[in-house]
PDB file of C-alpha atoms and ligand atoms in Angstrom:
ATOM      1  CA  VAL K  96      50.040 191.817 297.669  1.00 93.00           C
ATOM      2  CA  ILE K  97      50.264 189.870 294.425  1.00 98.00           C
ATOM      3  CA  VAL K  98      49.476 191.479 291.087  1.00 98.00           C
ATOM      4  CA  VAL K  99      48.577 189.237 288.161  1.00 98.00           C
ATOM      5  CA  LEU K 100      48.821 190.573 284.615  1.00 98.00           C
ATOM      6  CA  SER K 101      45.876 188.824 283.034  1.00 98.00           C
ATOM      7  CA  GLY K 102      44.329 187.754 279.771  1.00 97.00           C
ATOM      8  CA  GLY K 103      41.294 185.450 279.784  1.00 95.00           C
ATOM      9  CA  VAL K 104      41.053 181.727 280.519  1.00 96.00           C
ATOM     10  CA  GLY K 105      44.654 180.989 281.597  1.00 96.00           C
ATOM     11  CA  ALA K 106      44.664 183.973 283.936  1.00 97.00           C
ATOM     12  CA  ALA K 107      41.238 183.095 285.344  1.00 97.00           C
ATOM     13  CA  ARG K 108      42.454 179.593 286.221  1.00 96.00           C
ATOM     14  CA  LEU K 109      45.636 180.912 287.815  1.00 97.00           C
ATOM     15  CA  LEU K 110      43.692 183.467 289.859  1.00 98.00           C
ATOM     16  CA  ARG K 111      41.353 180.708 291.036  1.00 97.00           C
ATOM     17  CA  ALA K 112      44.362 178.531 291.932  1.00 97.00           C
ATOM     18  CA  LEU K 113      45.937 181.347 293.950  1.00 98.00           C
ATOM     19  CA  ARG K 114      43.031 181.011 296.392  1.00 98.00           C
ATOM     20  CA  TYR K 115      44.722 177.809 297.648  1.00 96.00           C
ATOM     21  CA  VAL K 116      47.705 179.803 298.884  1.00 97.00           C
ATOM     22  CA  VAL K 117      46.811 183.486 299.450  1.00 98.00           C
ATOM     23  CA  ALA K 118      43.836 185.464 300.689  1.00 98.00           C
ATOM     24  CA  PRO K 119      41.838 186.703 297.669  1.00 98.00           C
ATOM     25  CA  SER K 120      41.810 190.211 299.128  1.00 98.00           C
ATOM     26  CA  ASP K 121      45.617 190.229 298.673  1.00 98.00           C
ATOM     27  CA  VAL K 122      45.337 189.619 294.924  1.00 98.00           C
ATOM     28  CA  THR K 123      44.894 192.252 292.215  1.00 98.00           C
ATOM     29  CA  ALA K 124      44.387 191.289 288.568  1.00 98.00           C
ATOM     30  CA  ILE K 125      45.271 193.857 285.917  1.00 98.00           C
ATOM     31  CA  VAL K 126      43.156 192.762 282.992  1.00 98.00           C
ATOM     32  CA  ASN K 127      43.501 193.086 279.222  1.00 98.00           C
ATOM     33  CA  VAL K 128      40.811 195.091 277.438  1.00 98.00           C
ATOM     34  CA  GLY K 129      42.266 194.762 273.916  1.00 98.00           C
ATOM     35  CA  ASP K 130      39.655 192.070 273.078  1.00 98.00           C
ATOM     36  CA  ASP K 131      36.729 194.303 274.059  1.00 98.00           C
ATOM     37  CA  LEU K 132      34.110 195.029 271.419  1.00 98.00           C
ATOM     38  CA  GLU K 133      30.935 196.933 270.687  1.00 98.00           C
ATOM     39  CA  LEU K 134      28.186 194.775 269.227  1.00 98.00           C
ATOM     40  CA  HIS K 135      24.402 195.340 269.080  1.00 97.00           C
ATOM     41  CA  GLY K 136      25.129 198.627 270.852  1.00 97.00           C
ATOM     42  CA  LEU K 137      26.629 196.763 273.831  1.00 98.00           C
ATOM     43  CA  THR K 138      30.111 196.987 275.339  1.00 98.00           C
ATOM     44  CA  ILE K 139      31.485 193.469 275.796  1.00 98.00           C
ATOM     45  CA  CYS K 140      34.683 192.785 277.782  1.00 98.00           C
ATOM     46  CA  PRO K 141      35.546 189.106 277.289  1.00 98.00           C
ATOM     47  CA  ASP K 142      38.665 188.886 279.471  1.00 98.00           C
ATOM     48  CA  LEU K 143      37.122 190.789 282.383  1.00 98.00           C
ATOM     49  CA  ASP K 144      34.014 188.615 282.128  1.00 98.00           C
ATOM     50  CA  THR K 145      35.902 185.311 281.841  1.00 98.00           C
ATOM     51  CA  ILE K 146      37.819 186.156 285.016  1.00 98.00           C
ATOM     52  CA  THR K 147      34.735 187.440 286.821  1.00 98.00           C
ATOM     53  CA  TYR K 148      32.647 184.378 285.954  1.00 98.00           C
ATOM     54  CA  THR K 149      35.467 181.974 286.839  1.00 98.00           C
ATOM     55  CA  LEU K 150      36.114 183.582 290.228  1.00 98.00           C
ATOM     56  CA  ALA K 151      32.381 183.577 290.929  1.00 98.00           C
ATOM     57  CA  GLY K 152      32.217 179.854 290.057  1.00 98.00           C
ATOM     58  CA  LEU K 153      29.831 180.643 287.202  1.00 98.00           C
ATOM     59  CA  ASN K 154      31.994 180.129 284.119  1.00 97.00           C
ATOM     60  CA  ASN K 155      30.983 177.780 281.342  1.00 97.00           C
ATOM     61  CA  GLU K 156      33.812 175.202 281.529  1.00 92.00           C
ATOM     62  CA  GLU K 157      32.699 173.535 278.292  1.00 93.00           C
ATOM     63  CA  LEU K 158      32.885 176.675 276.147  1.00 94.00           C
ATOM     64  CA  GLY K 159      35.725 178.333 278.087  1.00 93.00           C
ATOM     65  CA  TRP K 160      33.749 181.607 278.022  1.00 97.00           C
ATOM     66  CA  GLY K 161      30.321 182.765 279.100  1.00 98.00           C
ATOM     67  CA  LEU K 162      28.125 181.453 281.889  1.00 98.00           C
ATOM     68  CA  THR K 163      27.247 177.969 283.035  1.00 98.00           C
ATOM     69  CA  GLY K 164      23.667 176.798 282.426  1.00 97.00           C
ATOM     70  CA  GLU K 165      23.384 179.270 279.562  1.00 98.00           C
ATOM     71  CA  THR K 166      20.459 179.400 277.099  1.00 98.00           C
ATOM     72  CA  TRP K 167      20.423 181.069 273.655  1.00 98.00           C
ATOM     73  CA  ARG K 168      16.874 182.250 273.007  1.00 98.00           C
ATOM     74  CA  VAL K 169      17.847 185.848 272.233  1.00 98.00           C
ATOM     75  CA  MET K 170      20.544 184.655 269.803  1.00 98.00           C
ATOM     76  CA  ASP K 171      18.040 182.390 268.056  1.00 98.00           C
ATOM     77  CA  GLU K 172      15.605 185.298 267.574  1.00 98.00           C
ATOM     78  CA  LEU K 173      18.420 187.594 266.467  1.00 97.00           C
ATOM     79  CA  THR K 174      19.577 185.010 263.939  1.00 97.00           C
ATOM     80  CA  ALA K 175      16.012 184.708 262.600  1.00 98.00           C
ATOM     81  CA  LEU K 176      15.978 188.486 262.106  1.00 98.00           C
ATOM     82  CA  GLY K 177      19.247 188.332 260.156  1.00 97.00           C
ATOM     83  CA  GLY K 178      21.243 190.022 262.941  1.00 96.00           C
ATOM     84  CA  ALA K 179      24.950 189.408 263.585  1.00 94.00           C
ATOM     85  CA  SER K 180      25.128 185.943 265.118  1.00 94.00           C
ATOM     86  CA  TRP K 181      28.802 185.037 264.645  1.00 97.00           C
ATOM     87  CA  PHE K 182      29.623 186.286 268.153  1.00 98.00           C
ATOM     88  CA  ARG K 183      27.294 184.431 270.464  1.00 98.00           C
ATOM     89  CA  LEU K 184      25.874 186.136 273.517  1.00 98.00           C
ATOM     90  CA  GLY K 185      23.922 183.879 275.863  1.00 98.00           C
ATOM     91  CA  ASP K 186      20.706 185.016 277.533  1.00 98.00           C
ATOM     92  CA  LYS K 187      22.295 185.218 280.983  1.00 98.00           C
ATOM     93  CA  ASP K 188      25.571 186.705 279.720  1.00 98.00           C
ATOM     94  CA  LEU K 189      23.551 189.470 278.035  1.00 98.00           C
ATOM     95  CA  ALA K 190      22.575 190.805 281.448  1.00 98.00           C
ATOM     96  CA  THR K 191      26.244 191.612 282.149  1.00 98.00           C
ATOM     97  CA  HIS K 192      26.593 193.517 278.863  1.00 98.00           C
ATOM     98  CA  LEU K 193      23.305 195.373 279.378  1.00 98.00           C
ATOM     99  CA  PHE K 194      24.336 196.377 282.898  1.00 98.00           C
ATOM    100  CA  ARG K 195      27.844 197.457 281.855  1.00 98.00           C
ATOM    101  CA  THR K 196      26.663 199.378 278.811  1.00 98.00           C
ATOM    102  CA  GLN K 197      24.031 201.310 280.743  1.00 98.00           C
ATOM    103  CA  ARG K 198      26.475 202.156 283.560  1.00 98.00           C
ATOM    104  CA  LEU K 199      29.054 203.367 281.002  1.00 98.00           C
ATOM    105  CA  ARG K 200      26.341 205.470 279.399  1.00 98.00           C
ATOM    106  CA  ASP K 201      25.538 206.889 282.871  1.00 98.00           C
ATOM    107  CA  GLY K 202      29.156 208.082 282.972  1.00 98.00           C
ATOM    108  CA  ALA K 203      30.728 205.306 285.072  1.00 98.00           C
ATOM    109  CA  THR K 204      34.208 204.112 284.060  1.00 98.00           C
ATOM    110  CA  LYS K 205      34.999 200.516 283.087  1.00 98.00           C
ATOM    111  CA  SER K 206      36.931 200.271 286.388  1.00 98.00           C
ATOM    112  CA  ALA K 207      33.887 201.368 288.375  1.00 98.00           C
ATOM    113  CA  VAL K 208      31.534 198.995 286.564  1.00 98.00           C
ATOM    114  CA  THR K 209      33.982 196.117 287.070  1.00 98.00           C
ATOM    115  CA  ALA K 210      34.099 196.871 290.802  1.00 98.00           C
ATOM    116  CA  GLU K 211      30.291 196.954 290.936  1.00 98.00           C
ATOM    117  CA  ILE K 212      29.918 193.611 289.150  1.00 98.00           C
ATOM    118  CA  THR K 213      32.625 191.823 291.169  1.00 98.00           C
ATOM    119  CA  ALA K 214      31.192 193.150 294.446  1.00 98.00           C
ATOM    120  CA  ARG K 215      27.720 191.910 293.479  1.00 98.00           C
ATOM    121  CA  LEU K 216      29.155 188.456 292.737  1.00 98.00           C
ATOM    122  CA  GLY K 217      31.062 188.306 296.022  1.00 98.00           C
ATOM    123  CA  ILE K 218      34.532 188.338 294.441  1.00 98.00           C
ATOM    124  CA  LEU K 219      37.188 189.475 296.928  1.00 98.00           C
ATOM    125  CA  GLU K 220      40.070 189.847 294.468  1.00 98.00           C
ATOM    126  CA  THR K 221      40.489 193.309 292.926  1.00 98.00           C
ATOM    127  CA  LEU K 222      39.979 193.341 289.142  1.00 98.00           C
ATOM    128  CA  LEU K 223      41.363 196.377 287.357  1.00 98.00           C
ATOM    129  CA  PRO K 224      40.903 196.896 283.625  1.00 98.00           C
ATOM    130  CA  VAL K 225      44.343 198.063 282.511  1.00 98.00           C
ATOM    131  CA  THR K 226      42.878 201.245 281.030  1.00 98.00           C
ATOM    132  CA  ASN K 227      39.520 202.994 280.836  1.00 98.00           C
ATOM    133  CA  ASP K 228      40.513 204.491 277.492  1.00 98.00           C
ATOM    134  CA  HIS K 229      40.229 203.019 274.021  1.00 98.00           C
ATOM    135  CA  LEU K 230      42.798 200.234 273.491  1.00 98.00           C
ATOM    136  CA  ALA K 231      41.951 197.715 270.788  1.00 98.00           C
ATOM    137  CA  THR K 232      44.086 194.853 269.515  1.00 98.00           C
ATOM    138  CA  ARG K 233      43.817 194.501 265.730  1.00 98.00           C
ATOM    139  CA  PHE K 234      45.399 192.217 263.153  1.00 98.00           C
ATOM    140  CA  ARG K 235      46.971 192.922 259.788  1.00 98.00           C
ATOM    141  CA  THR K 236      46.378 189.614 258.017  1.00 97.00           C
ATOM    142  CA  GLU K 237      46.618 188.023 254.593  1.00 96.00           C
ATOM    143  CA  ILE K 238      42.924 188.860 254.081  1.00 97.00           C
ATOM    144  CA  GLY K 239      43.079 192.455 255.341  1.00 98.00           C
ATOM    145  CA  GLU K 240      42.849 194.220 258.702  1.00 98.00           C
ATOM    146  CA  LEU K 241      40.588 192.580 261.282  1.00 98.00           C
ATOM    147  CA  SER K 242      39.356 193.497 264.750  1.00 98.00           C
ATOM    148  CA  PHE K 243      40.307 191.132 267.549  1.00 98.00           C
ATOM    149  CA  GLN K 244      37.051 189.178 267.577  1.00 98.00           C
ATOM    150  CA  GLU K 245      36.775 189.117 263.771  1.00 98.00           C
ATOM    151  CA  TYR K 246      40.172 187.393 263.734  1.00 97.00           C
ATOM    152  CA  PHE K 247      39.564 185.210 266.776  1.00 97.00           C
ATOM    153  CA  VAL K 248      35.940 184.119 266.450  1.00 97.00           C
ATOM    154  CA  GLN K 249      34.706 184.977 262.947  1.00 97.00           C
ATOM    155  CA  HIS K 250      37.860 183.638 261.246  1.00 96.00           C
ATOM    156  CA  HIS K 251      38.629 181.043 263.974  1.00 96.00           C
ATOM    157  CA  HIS K 252      42.183 182.499 264.268  1.00 95.00           C
ATOM    158  CA  ASP K 253      42.874 180.614 261.067  1.00 94.00           C
ATOM    159  CA  THR K 254      44.321 183.276 258.816  1.00 96.00           C
ATOM    160  CA  VAL K 255      47.975 184.321 258.540  1.00 96.00           C
ATOM    161  CA  VAL K 256      48.825 187.325 260.738  1.00 97.00           C
ATOM    162  CA  GLU K 257      51.447 189.753 259.448  1.00 97.00           C
ATOM    163  CA  GLU K 258      51.327 192.300 262.247  1.00 97.00           C
ATOM    164  CA  ILE K 259      49.494 192.919 265.505  1.00 98.00           C
ATOM    165  CA  LEU K 260      48.316 196.489 266.067  1.00 98.00           C
ATOM    166  CA  PHE K 261      47.291 198.198 269.306  1.00 98.00           C
ATOM    167  CA  GLU K 262      44.885 200.992 268.476  1.00 98.00           C
ATOM    168  CA  GLY K 263      44.911 203.727 271.108  1.00 98.00           C
ATOM    169  CA  ALA K 264      48.175 202.569 272.718  1.00 97.00           C
ATOM    170  CA  SER K 265      49.941 205.913 272.402  1.00 93.00           C
ATOM    171  CA  THR K 266      47.120 207.964 273.914  1.00 96.00           C
ATOM    172  CA  CYS K 267      45.594 205.693 276.544  1.00 98.00           C
ATOM    173  CA  GLN K 268      46.375 206.055 280.241  1.00 98.00           C
ATOM    174  CA  ALA K 269      46.572 203.387 282.906  1.00 98.00           C
ATOM    175  CA  ALA K 270      43.339 203.094 284.875  1.00 98.00           C
ATOM    176  CA  PRO K 271      43.326 204.299 288.499  1.00 98.00           C
ATOM    177  CA  GLY K 272      45.270 201.956 290.755  1.00 98.00           C
ATOM    178  CA  VAL K 273      47.097 200.081 287.999  1.00 98.00           C
ATOM    179  CA  LEU K 274      50.538 201.694 288.209  1.00 98.00           C
ATOM    180  CA  ALA K 275      50.373 201.991 292.018  1.00 98.00           C
ATOM    181  CA  ALA K 276      49.561 198.271 292.297  1.00 98.00           C
ATOM    182  CA  LEU K 277      52.527 197.395 290.058  1.00 98.00           C
ATOM    183  CA  ARG K 278      54.863 199.639 292.064  1.00 98.00           C
ATOM    184  CA  SER K 279      53.892 198.253 295.451  1.00 98.00           C
ATOM    185  CA  ALA K 280      53.275 194.552 294.692  1.00 98.00           C
ATOM    186  CA  GLU K 281      55.455 192.029 296.494  1.00 98.00           C
ATOM    187  CA  ARG K 282      55.221 189.926 293.376  1.00 98.00           C
ATOM    188  CA  ILE K 283      54.059 190.600 289.830  1.00 98.00           C
ATOM    189  CA  VAL K 284      52.867 187.494 288.025  1.00 98.00           C
ATOM    190  CA  ILE K 285      52.386 187.231 284.280  1.00 98.00           C
ATOM    191  CA  ALA K 286      49.587 184.686 283.853  1.00 98.00           C
ATOM    192  CA  PRO K 287      49.845 181.840 281.321  1.00 97.00           C
ATOM    193  CA  SER K 288      48.087 184.021 278.765  1.00 97.00           C
ATOM    194  CA  ASN K 289      48.955 184.620 275.115  1.00 97.00           C
ATOM    195  CA  PRO K 290      52.103 186.820 275.198  1.00 98.00           C
ATOM    196  CA  LEU K 291      51.399 188.530 271.872  1.00 97.00           C
ATOM    197  CA  ILE K 292      47.690 189.294 272.186  1.00 97.00           C
ATOM    198  CA  SER K 293      46.797 189.129 275.903  1.00 98.00           C
ATOM    199  CA  VAL K 294      49.941 190.340 277.673  1.00 98.00           C
ATOM    200  CA  ALA K 295      51.294 192.663 274.948  1.00 98.00           C
ATOM    201  CA  PRO K 296      48.324 195.079 275.148  1.00 98.00           C
ATOM    202  CA  LEU K 297      48.974 195.483 278.894  1.00 98.00           C
ATOM    203  CA  LEU K 298      52.601 196.367 278.141  1.00 98.00           C
ATOM    204  CA  GLN K 299      51.459 199.016 275.659  1.00 97.00           C
ATOM    205  CA  VAL K 300      49.815 201.110 278.349  1.00 98.00           C
ATOM    206  CA  PRO K 301      52.232 203.920 279.250  1.00 98.00           C
ATOM    207  CA  GLY K 302      54.075 203.152 282.493  1.00 98.00           C
ATOM    208  CA  VAL K 303      53.381 199.418 282.700  1.00 98.00           C
ATOM    209  CA  ARG K 304      56.419 198.094 280.850  1.00 98.00           C
ATOM    210  CA  GLU K 305      58.710 200.649 282.515  1.00 98.00           C
ATOM    211  CA  ILE K 306      57.682 199.499 286.001  1.00 98.00           C
ATOM    212  CA  LEU K 307      58.144 195.856 285.050  1.00 98.00           C
ATOM    213  CA  VAL K 308      61.649 196.554 283.725  1.00 98.00           C
ATOM    214  CA  GLU K 309      62.533 198.363 286.974  1.00 98.00           C
ATOM    215  CA  ARG K 310      61.030 195.610 289.119  1.00 98.00           C
ATOM    216  CA  ARG K 311      62.265 192.689 286.991  1.00 98.00           C
ATOM    217  CA  ALA K 312      63.490 190.718 290.030  1.00 98.00           C
ATOM    218  CA  HIS K 313      59.917 190.651 291.375  1.00 98.00           C
ATOM    219  CA  VAL K 314      58.306 189.601 288.078  1.00 98.00           C
ATOM    220  CA  ILE K 315      57.504 185.929 287.476  1.00 98.00           C
ATOM    221  CA  ALA K 316      55.853 184.553 284.332  1.00 98.00           C
ATOM    222  CA  VAL K 317      54.095 181.238 283.747  1.00 98.00           C
ATOM    223  CA  SER K 318      54.706 179.909 280.248  1.00 97.00           C
ATOM    224  CA  PRO K 319      51.476 179.444 278.269  1.00 97.00           C
ATOM    225  CA  ILE K 320      53.340 177.142 275.894  1.00 97.00           C
ATOM    226  CA  VAL K 321      53.859 173.513 276.924  1.00 97.00           C
ATOM    227  CA  ALA K 322      55.898 171.176 274.727  1.00 96.00           C
ATOM    228  CA  GLY K 323      55.664 173.678 271.869  1.00 95.00           C
ATOM    229  CA  ASN K 324      51.876 173.949 271.959  1.00 95.00           C
ATOM    230  CA  ALA K 325      49.440 176.497 273.368  1.00 95.00           C
ATOM    231  CA  LEU K 326      47.017 174.951 275.847  1.00 85.00           C
ATOM    232  CA  LYS K 327      44.267 177.008 274.259  1.00 86.00           C
ATOM    233  CA  GLY K 328      44.039 179.469 271.365  1.00 91.00           C
ATOM    234  CA  PRO K 329      46.573 180.511 268.729  1.00 95.00           C
ATOM    235  CA  ALA K 330      49.625 181.485 270.844  1.00 95.00           C
ATOM    236  CA  ASP K 331      51.868 178.834 269.258  1.00 95.00           C
ATOM    237  CA  ARG K 332      50.825 179.679 265.725  1.00 95.00           C
ATOM    238  CA  LEU K 333      51.124 183.453 266.276  1.00 96.00           C
ATOM    239  CA  LEU K 334      54.581 183.122 267.825  1.00 96.00           C
ATOM    240  CA  ARG K 335      55.748 181.257 264.717  1.00 95.00           C
ATOM    241  CA  GLU K 336      54.039 183.626 262.267  1.00 94.00           C
ATOM    242  CA  LEU K 337      55.631 186.646 263.912  1.00 95.00           C
ATOM    243  CA  GLY K 338      59.121 185.172 264.013  1.00 94.00           C
ATOM    244  CA  TYR K 339      59.398 183.862 267.578  1.00 94.00           C
ATOM    245  CA  ASP K 340      60.188 180.350 268.696  1.00 95.00           C
ATOM    246  CA  SER K 341      56.957 178.559 269.585  1.00 96.00           C
ATOM    247  CA  SER K 342      58.246 177.207 272.886  1.00 97.00           C
ATOM    248  CA  ALA K 343      58.705 178.159 276.524  1.00 98.00           C
ATOM    249  CA  LEU K 344      62.131 179.405 275.393  1.00 97.00           C
ATOM    250  CA  GLY K 345      60.537 181.676 272.781  1.00 97.00           C
ATOM    251  CA  VAL K 346      58.235 183.094 275.456  1.00 98.00           C
ATOM    252  CA  ALA K 347      61.207 183.606 277.781  1.00 98.00           C
ATOM    253  CA  ALA K 348      63.120 185.449 275.070  1.00 97.00           C
ATOM    254  CA  TYR K 349      60.107 187.704 274.463  1.00 97.00           C
ATOM    255  CA  TYR K 350      59.831 188.428 278.217  1.00 98.00           C
ATOM    256  CA  ALA K 351      63.560 188.595 279.031  1.00 98.00           C
ATOM    257  CA  ASN K 352      63.764 192.386 279.531  1.00 98.00           C
ATOM    258  CA  PHE K 353      61.158 192.511 282.278  1.00 98.00           C
ATOM    259  CA  VAL K 354      60.760 189.020 283.768  1.00 98.00           C
ATOM    260  CA  GLY K 355      63.211 187.678 286.366  1.00 98.00           C
ATOM    261  CA  THR K 356      61.740 184.191 286.794  1.00 98.00           C
ATOM    262  CA  MET K 357      60.016 181.810 284.368  1.00 98.00           C
ATOM    263  CA  ILE K 358      57.835 178.922 285.456  1.00 98.00           C
ATOM    264  CA  ILE K 359      57.869 176.215 282.811  1.00 98.00           C
ATOM    265  CA  ASP K 360      56.196 172.843 282.563  1.00 97.00           C
ATOM    266  CA  ASP K 361      57.903 169.544 283.437  1.00 97.00           C
ATOM    267  CA  ALA K 362      57.642 168.678 279.733  1.00 97.00           C
ATOM    268  CA  ASP K 363      59.986 171.594 278.956  1.00 98.00           C
ATOM    269  CA  ALA K 364      62.570 170.941 281.688  1.00 98.00           C
ATOM    270  CA  ALA K 365      65.280 170.490 279.047  1.00 98.00           C
ATOM    271  CA  LEU K 366      64.874 174.164 278.016  1.00 98.00           C
ATOM    272  CA  ALA K 367      65.831 175.444 281.487  1.00 98.00           C
ATOM    273  CA  PRO K 368      69.567 176.013 280.767  1.00 98.00           C
ATOM    274  CA  GLU K 369      68.811 178.089 277.646  1.00 98.00           C
ATOM    275  CA  ILE K 370      66.233 180.136 279.540  1.00 98.00           C
ATOM    276  CA  ARG K 371      68.744 180.728 282.359  1.00 98.00           C
ATOM    277  CA  ALA K 372      71.108 182.107 279.717  1.00 98.00           C
ATOM    278  CA  HIS K 373      68.638 185.035 279.444  1.00 98.00           C
ATOM    279  CA  ASP K 374      69.597 185.873 283.049  1.00 98.00           C
ATOM    280  CA  MET K 375      66.321 184.398 284.311  1.00 98.00           C
ATOM    281  CA  ASP K 376      65.613 182.007 287.162  1.00 98.00           C
ATOM    282  CA  VAL K 377      63.636 178.962 286.113  1.00 98.00           C
ATOM    283  CA  ARG K 378      61.166 176.894 288.123  1.00 97.00           C
ATOM    284  CA  VAL K 379      59.881 173.636 286.676  1.00 97.00           C
ATOM    285  CA  THR K 380      56.486 172.226 287.665  1.00 96.00           C
ATOM    286  CA  THR K 381      53.188 171.064 286.179  1.00 93.00           C
ATOM    287  CA  THR K 382      51.676 174.198 284.663  1.00 93.00           C
ATOM    288  CA  VAL K 383      48.518 172.534 283.334  1.00 91.00           C
ATOM    289  CA  MET K 384      45.843 173.382 285.908  1.00 90.00           C
ATOM    290  CA  ALA K 385      43.260 170.736 284.953  1.00 83.00           C
ATOM    291  CA  GLU K 386      43.496 168.981 288.334  1.00 86.00           C
ATOM    292  CA  ARG K 387      43.188 170.545 291.764  1.00 87.00           C
ATOM    293  CA  ASP K 388      46.575 169.217 292.961  1.00 90.00           C
ATOM    294  CA  ASN K 389      48.397 170.615 289.938  1.00 91.00           C
ATOM    295  CA  ALA K 390      46.691 173.986 290.250  1.00 94.00           C
ATOM    296  CA  SER K 391      47.616 174.344 293.919  1.00 94.00           C
ATOM    297  CA  ARG K 392      51.209 173.207 293.266  1.00 95.00           C
ATOM    298  CA  LEU K 393      51.542 175.820 290.525  1.00 96.00           C
ATOM    299  CA  ALA K 394      50.056 178.484 292.811  1.00 97.00           C
ATOM    300  CA  LYS K 395      52.633 177.604 295.484  1.00 96.00           C
ATOM    301  CA  GLU K 396      55.465 178.003 292.970  1.00 96.00           C
ATOM    302  CA  VAL K 397      54.085 181.356 291.880  1.00 96.00           C
ATOM    303  CA  VAL K 398      54.131 182.787 295.397  1.00 95.00           C
ATOM    304  CA  ALA K 399      57.221 180.916 296.707  1.00 92.00           C
TER     305      ALA K 399
HETATM  306  N1  FO1 Z 162      34.360 182.816 271.628  1.00 67.26           N
HETATM  307  C1  FO1 Z 162      33.971 182.089 270.565  1.00 67.26           C
HETATM  308  O1  FO1 Z 162      34.744 181.279 270.057  1.00 67.26           O
HETATM  309  N2  FO1 Z 162      32.715 182.267 269.997  1.00 67.26           N
HETATM  310  C2  FO1 Z 162      31.826 183.131 270.510  1.00 67.26           C
HETATM  311  O2  FO1 Z 162      30.723 183.258 269.978  1.00 67.26           O
HETATM  312  C3  FO1 Z 162      32.199 183.878 271.677  1.00 67.26           C
HETATM  313  C4  FO1 Z 162      31.331 184.766 272.304  1.00 67.26           C
HETATM  314  C5  FO1 Z 162      31.727 185.400 273.492  1.00 67.26           C
HETATM  315  C6  FO1 Z 162      30.829 186.224 274.170  1.00 67.26           C
HETATM  316  C7  FO1 Z 162      31.201 186.830 275.366  1.00 67.26           C
HETATM  317  C8  FO1 Z 162      32.489 186.644 275.863  1.00 67.26           C
HETATM  318  O3  FO1 Z 162      32.860 187.232 277.016  1.00 67.26           O
HETATM  319  C9  FO1 Z 162      33.396 185.837 275.191  1.00 67.26           C
HETATM  320  C10 FO1 Z 162      33.028 185.205 274.005  1.00 67.26           C
HETATM  321  N3  FO1 Z 162      33.914 184.376 273.326  1.00 67.26           N
HETATM  322  C11 FO1 Z 162      33.509 183.684 272.211  1.00 67.26           C
HETATM  323  C12 FO1 Z 162      35.299 184.210 273.816  1.00 67.26           C
HETATM  324  C13 FO1 Z 162      36.260 185.290 273.288  1.00 67.26           C
HETATM  325  O4  FO1 Z 162      36.081 185.549 271.942  1.00 67.26           O
HETATM  326  C14 FO1 Z 162      37.749 184.924 273.313  1.00 67.26           C
HETATM  327  O5  FO1 Z 162      37.958 183.656 273.817  1.00 67.26           O
HETATM  328  C15 FO1 Z 162      38.571 185.888 274.079  1.00 67.26           C
HETATM  329  O6  FO1 Z 162      38.384 187.219 273.676  1.00 67.26           O
HETATM  330  C16 FO1 Z 162      40.074 185.554 273.966  1.00 67.26           C
HETATM  331  O7  FO1 Z 162      40.608 185.715 275.218  1.00 67.26           O
END
């Protein structure tokens, strides 16, 4: 069984690529919930939904989030009423948030609701939110403290970050199945997600980092930085702002205590010797999954 520590888009693409090489029922994704938010009385889980929609073949490839064939009539009415419209919820996407919110109100856990939604959409991979407790990524910035989505969407991740905070980290518990999956996995994969804001919240959950450290030889990470740049989002900028090298080497240094193997892009092949100096194995391949051939080649490297 393969466990994938997952953020949003990069993880969703890797999980989809893994279908070329392993049975989906042998794959478990442990998913970040630090981006989750409450808005209009609804509980919204962007990373869980991005992965769910991608694996169901329903994701909006243009936007990178939300559903394909989306319409925005509710948002238009909400905007006319003067409601919060900076975080856009499509008409179809809203059904997911309505369903989840009602089920949570009925007393179901986030894990249970996730299992219900993925089963309904015919997804055979197991998706586990890392915790069912409150865990929220927040930012101390030059303009004050911001929630994840205020920083990411409202401010277009274009304000200087001084510190990243994980509210609830000390009191949350891993969701059912999370620690057991990490203990028993043949391979633990860290998806090409933002190390500081997508992977770091997972590591905050008591038990997760400890198991990774113990099982370092089985942990493989795909660099989300290629030739110094993030494929998507602010990973490169955040690494620099928080004092890390914005490169596959910087990611390797950040992961060195709990990752035994790094997969880096062909463009970064020259960094391999310095990464090996962190006592890591290095595999070099095309990590950009835009084309089918590249995605399946990367998936093969991940499970090799
Ligand atoms: N990203 C945006 O840039 N603008 C939005 O209005 C927006 C809405 C949204 C609604 C549901 C959802 O699941 C994701 C949404 N995202 C939006 C993406 C999201 O903010 C981030 O990309 C992730 O949280 C980072 O992984």
